[in-house]
Amino acid sequence: MNITILGPGAIGCLYAYKLHQAGHRVSVWGRTPQDSVTIALDDASALDLPNRNIDLLTQSDLVIVTLKAWQVESALKPLLEHLSNDTILLFLHNGMGTVERLASSITHFPVLLGTSTHGALKLSNSRFSHTGLGQTFIGAGNDKGSCCSFIADVLNHAFNPAGWHDNIQTALWTKLVINCAINR
């Protein structure tokens, strides 16, 4: 698949690296204007991924949003006009309410919501560490997204375990409660 990671921070780079290792064509879309981003995960070899490449963005089958919730709307809205109506949007970020605020802008896209309990740490500009093994759950964010359960298999192949959750809202609320308890 052609996959763009919007938000190449710790979690975004973790998913980018794993998806690239699984054979997908991965690019990132970050704030910095450089043409590529170098990612080294733990002790593995570094790889260079294209950054802010509009041609690759327009070819994306899947855009995975891994930004902070407050960054999502301003970062994603300008990119939507470059995406096909068939491009799947997977919101894999902490926080709630983002998709609802974007609803009128993303109604024609298949939308998936997700949650991950993997841990990642940015050690430097290019070096990251996978600090906690976890799992990823995704589910439909709209009717078009309900036809995209195969994305759980794509993620599972790259980053086991990942699975489809029929009631993703429950999983998202559960993670929010856990995060509130941990981060209080």
Tab-separated table of C-alpha atoms in Angstrom:
chain	number	residue	atom	x	y	z
A	1	MET	CA	0.000	0.000	0.000
A	2	ASN	CA	0.934	3.635	-0.395
A	3	ILE	CA	0.844	5.025	3.138
A	4	THR	CA	1.442	8.549	4.436
A	5	ILE	CA	2.060	9.174	8.124
A	6	LEU	CA	0.832	12.632	9.119
A	7	GLY	CA	2.894	13.487	12.177
A	8	PRO	CA	6.313	11.812	12.225
A	9	GLY	CA	6.790	12.041	15.984
A	10	ALA	CA	7.617	9.057	18.160
A	11	ILE	CA	4.483	6.989	17.447
A	12	GLY	CA	4.292	8.120	13.811
A	13	CYS	CA	7.883	7.079	13.181
A	14	LEU	CA	7.353	3.763	14.951
A	15	TYR	CA	4.447	2.935	12.629
A	16	ALA	CA	6.282	4.321	9.581
A	17	TYR	CA	9.304	2.143	10.266
A	18	LYS	CA	7.277	-1.021	10.878
A	19	LEU	CA	5.057	-0.490	7.824
A	20	HIS	CA	8.107	0.176	5.642
A	21	GLN	CA	9.737	-3.021	6.930
A	22	ALA	CA	6.569	-4.900	5.946
A	23	GLY	CA	7.027	-3.772	2.332
A	24	HIS	CA	4.682	-0.803	2.096
A	25	ARG	CA	5.574	2.423	0.322
A	26	VAL	CA	5.682	4.853	3.232
A	27	SER	CA	6.137	8.603	3.269
A	28	VAL	CA	5.703	11.099	6.074
A	29	TRP	CA	4.213	14.571	6.282
A	30	GLY	CA	5.873	16.647	8.965
A	31	ARG	CA	6.303	20.319	9.836
A	32	THR	CA	9.867	20.668	8.620
A	33	PRO	CA	10.343	21.434	4.906
A	34	GLN	CA	13.166	18.927	4.359
A	35	ASP	CA	12.678	16.428	1.508
A	36	SER	CA	13.263	13.360	3.659
A	37	VAL	CA	13.223	12.221	7.258
A	38	THR	CA	15.734	9.745	8.660
A	39	ILE	CA	14.365	7.197	11.099
A	40	ALA	CA	16.459	4.777	13.129
A	41	LEU	CA	14.446	2.489	15.389
A	42	ASP	CA	16.262	0.961	18.353
A	43	ASP	CA	19.378	-0.830	17.006
A	44	ALA	CA	18.036	-1.330	13.465
A	45	SER	CA	19.479	0.391	10.403
A	46	ALA	CA	18.314	3.899	9.640
A	47	LEU	CA	16.048	4.551	6.705
A	48	ASP	CA	15.192	7.718	4.826
A	49	LEU	CA	11.533	8.351	4.088
A	50	PRO	CA	10.172	11.049	1.770
A	51	ASN	CA	8.725	14.042	3.632
A	52	ARG	CA	6.069	16.468	2.384
A	53	ASN	CA	6.012	14.898	-1.086
A	54	ILE	CA	2.761	16.025	-2.699
A	55	ASP	CA	2.970	13.391	-5.461
A	56	LEU	CA	3.200	10.586	-2.905
A	57	LEU	CA	0.420	12.166	-0.864
A	58	THR	CA	-1.936	12.130	-3.859
A	59	GLN	CA	-1.162	8.421	-4.370
A	60	SER	CA	-1.879	7.507	-0.738
A	61	ASP	CA	-4.209	4.592	-0.138
A	62	LEU	CA	-4.019	5.246	3.601
A	63	VAL	CA	-3.181	8.333	5.653
A	64	ILE	CA	-2.432	7.610	9.303
A	65	VAL	CA	-2.831	10.654	11.548
A	66	THR	CA	-0.524	10.443	14.579
A	67	LEU	CA	-0.468	14.088	15.654
A	68	LYS	CA	-1.498	15.574	18.964
A	69	ALA	CA	-5.268	16.123	18.947
A	70	TRP	CA	-4.960	19.917	18.930
A	71	GLN	CA	-2.770	19.761	15.781
A	72	VAL	CA	-4.977	17.506	13.659
A	73	GLU	CA	-7.441	19.952	12.124
A	74	SER	CA	-4.918	22.579	10.999
A	75	ALA	CA	-2.495	19.954	9.661
A	76	LEU	CA	-5.002	17.732	7.856
A	77	LYS	CA	-7.423	20.211	6.281
A	78	PRO	CA	-4.936	21.629	3.720
A	79	LEU	CA	-4.047	18.089	2.596
A	80	LEU	CA	-7.592	16.848	1.965
A	81	GLU	CA	-7.892	18.480	-1.461
A	82	HIS	CA	-4.936	16.381	-2.662
A	83	LEU	CA	-6.449	13.042	-1.624
A	84	SER	CA	-8.689	10.721	-3.574
A	85	ASN	CA	-12.160	10.167	-2.110
A	86	ASP	CA	-11.052	6.523	-1.690
A	87	THR	CA	-8.077	7.400	0.521
A	88	ILE	CA	-8.625	5.874	3.946
A	89	LEU	CA	-8.058	8.227	6.888
A	90	LEU	CA	-6.958	6.461	10.082
A	91	PHE	CA	-6.974	8.678	13.157
A	92	LEU	CA	-4.485	7.041	15.506
A	93	HIS	CA	-3.882	9.837	17.982
A	94	ASN	CA	-4.598	10.509	21.616
A	95	GLY	CA	-7.524	12.750	22.318
A	96	MET	CA	-11.192	12.940	21.504
A	97	GLY	CA	-13.428	15.196	19.417
A	98	THR	CA	-11.068	15.761	16.489
A	99	VAL	CA	-13.004	13.714	13.957
A	100	GLU	CA	-16.269	15.344	15.016
A	101	ARG	CA	-14.781	18.800	14.386
A	102	LEU	CA	-13.639	17.663	10.929
A	103	ALA	CA	-16.859	15.789	10.070
A	104	SER	CA	-18.065	18.091	7.292
A	105	SER	CA	-14.612	18.057	5.636
A	106	ILE	CA	-14.097	14.286	5.684
A	107	THR	CA	-17.560	12.828	4.991
A	108	HIS	CA	-16.585	11.526	1.550
A	109	PHE	CA	-13.502	9.635	2.857
A	110	PRO	CA	-13.507	6.221	4.540
A	111	VAL	CA	-12.676	7.082	8.159
A	112	LEU	CA	-11.135	4.735	10.709
A	113	LEU	CA	-10.485	5.439	14.368
A	114	GLY	CA	-7.752	3.701	16.277
A	115	THR	CA	-5.970	3.330	19.537
A	116	SER	CA	-2.552	1.957	20.359
A	117	THR	CA	-0.899	0.952	23.590
A	118	HIS	CA	2.585	0.802	22.068
A	119	GLY	CA	5.134	3.103	23.610
A	120	ALA	CA	7.723	5.076	21.680
A	121	LEU	CA	10.336	7.638	22.644
A	122	LYS	CA	12.136	10.150	20.478
A	123	LEU	CA	15.818	9.990	21.471
A	124	SER	CA	17.087	12.505	18.889
A	125	ASN	CA	15.980	14.018	15.568
A	126	SER	CA	16.340	10.664	13.848
A	127	ARG	CA	16.592	7.997	16.552
A	128	PHE	CA	13.561	6.431	18.182
A	129	SER	CA	12.993	3.655	20.667
A	130	HIS	CA	10.096	1.238	20.903
A	131	THR	CA	9.677	1.509	24.658
A	132	GLY	CA	6.562	-0.557	25.234
A	133	LEU	CA	5.001	-3.454	23.409
A	134	GLY	CA	1.299	-3.027	23.032
A	135	GLN	CA	-1.548	-3.572	20.654
A	136	THR	CA	-3.479	-1.571	18.099
A	137	PHE	CA	-7.226	-1.603	17.610
A	138	ILE	CA	-9.020	0.119	14.772
A	139	GLY	CA	-12.673	0.418	13.838
A	140	ALA	CA	-15.069	2.278	11.595
A	141	GLY	CA	-15.409	6.019	12.087
A	142	ASN	CA	-18.123	6.303	9.425
A	143	ASP	CA	-20.129	4.052	7.092
A	144	LYS	CA	-17.414	4.053	4.414
A	145	GLY	CA	-14.866	3.065	7.042
A	146	SER	CA	-16.878	-0.034	7.938
A	147	CYS	CA	-15.735	-1.543	4.608
A	148	CYS	CA	-12.062	-1.151	5.552
A	149	SER	CA	-11.547	-3.851	8.170
A	150	PHE	CA	-8.705	-5.214	5.996
A	151	ILE	CA	-6.538	-2.359	7.319
A	152	ALA	CA	-6.393	-4.245	10.633
A	153	ASP	CA	-4.726	-7.111	8.724
A	154	VAL	CA	-2.284	-4.677	7.086
A	155	LEU	CA	-1.313	-3.307	10.503
A	156	ASN	CA	-1.186	-6.761	12.067
A	157	HIS	CA	1.199	-7.981	9.369
A	158	ALA	CA	3.505	-5.028	10.029
A	159	PHE	CA	3.023	-4.578	13.719
A	160	ASN	CA	1.464	-7.533	15.502
A	161	PRO	CA	-0.918	-7.499	17.348
A	162	ALA	CA	-3.474	-5.314	15.619
A	163	GLY	CA	-7.143	-6.012	15.228
A	164	TRP	CA	-10.556	-4.764	14.225
A	165	HIS	CA	-12.838	-3.527	17.002
A	166	ASP	CA	-16.571	-3.452	16.243
A	167	ASN	CA	-17.147	-0.773	18.883
A	168	ILE	CA	-14.035	1.388	18.606
A	169	GLN	CA	-15.626	4.201	20.627
A	170	THR	CA	-15.555	1.971	23.712
A	171	ALA	CA	-11.854	1.268	23.171
A	172	LEU	CA	-11.131	4.995	22.708
A	173	TRP	CA	-12.991	5.963	25.885
A	174	THR	CA	-11.230	3.201	27.817
A	175	LYS	CA	-7.841	4.484	26.693
A	176	LEU	CA	-8.822	8.049	27.613
A	177	VAL	CA	-9.767	6.957	31.140
A	178	ILE	CA	-6.506	5.012	31.515
A	179	ASN	CA	-4.469	7.979	30.236
A	180	CYS	CA	-6.237	10.297	32.698
A	181	ALA	CA	-5.373	7.963	35.562
A	182	ILE	CA	-1.754	7.552	34.481
A	183	ASN	CA	-1.117	11.212	33.662
A	184	ARG	CA	-2.930	12.869	36.566
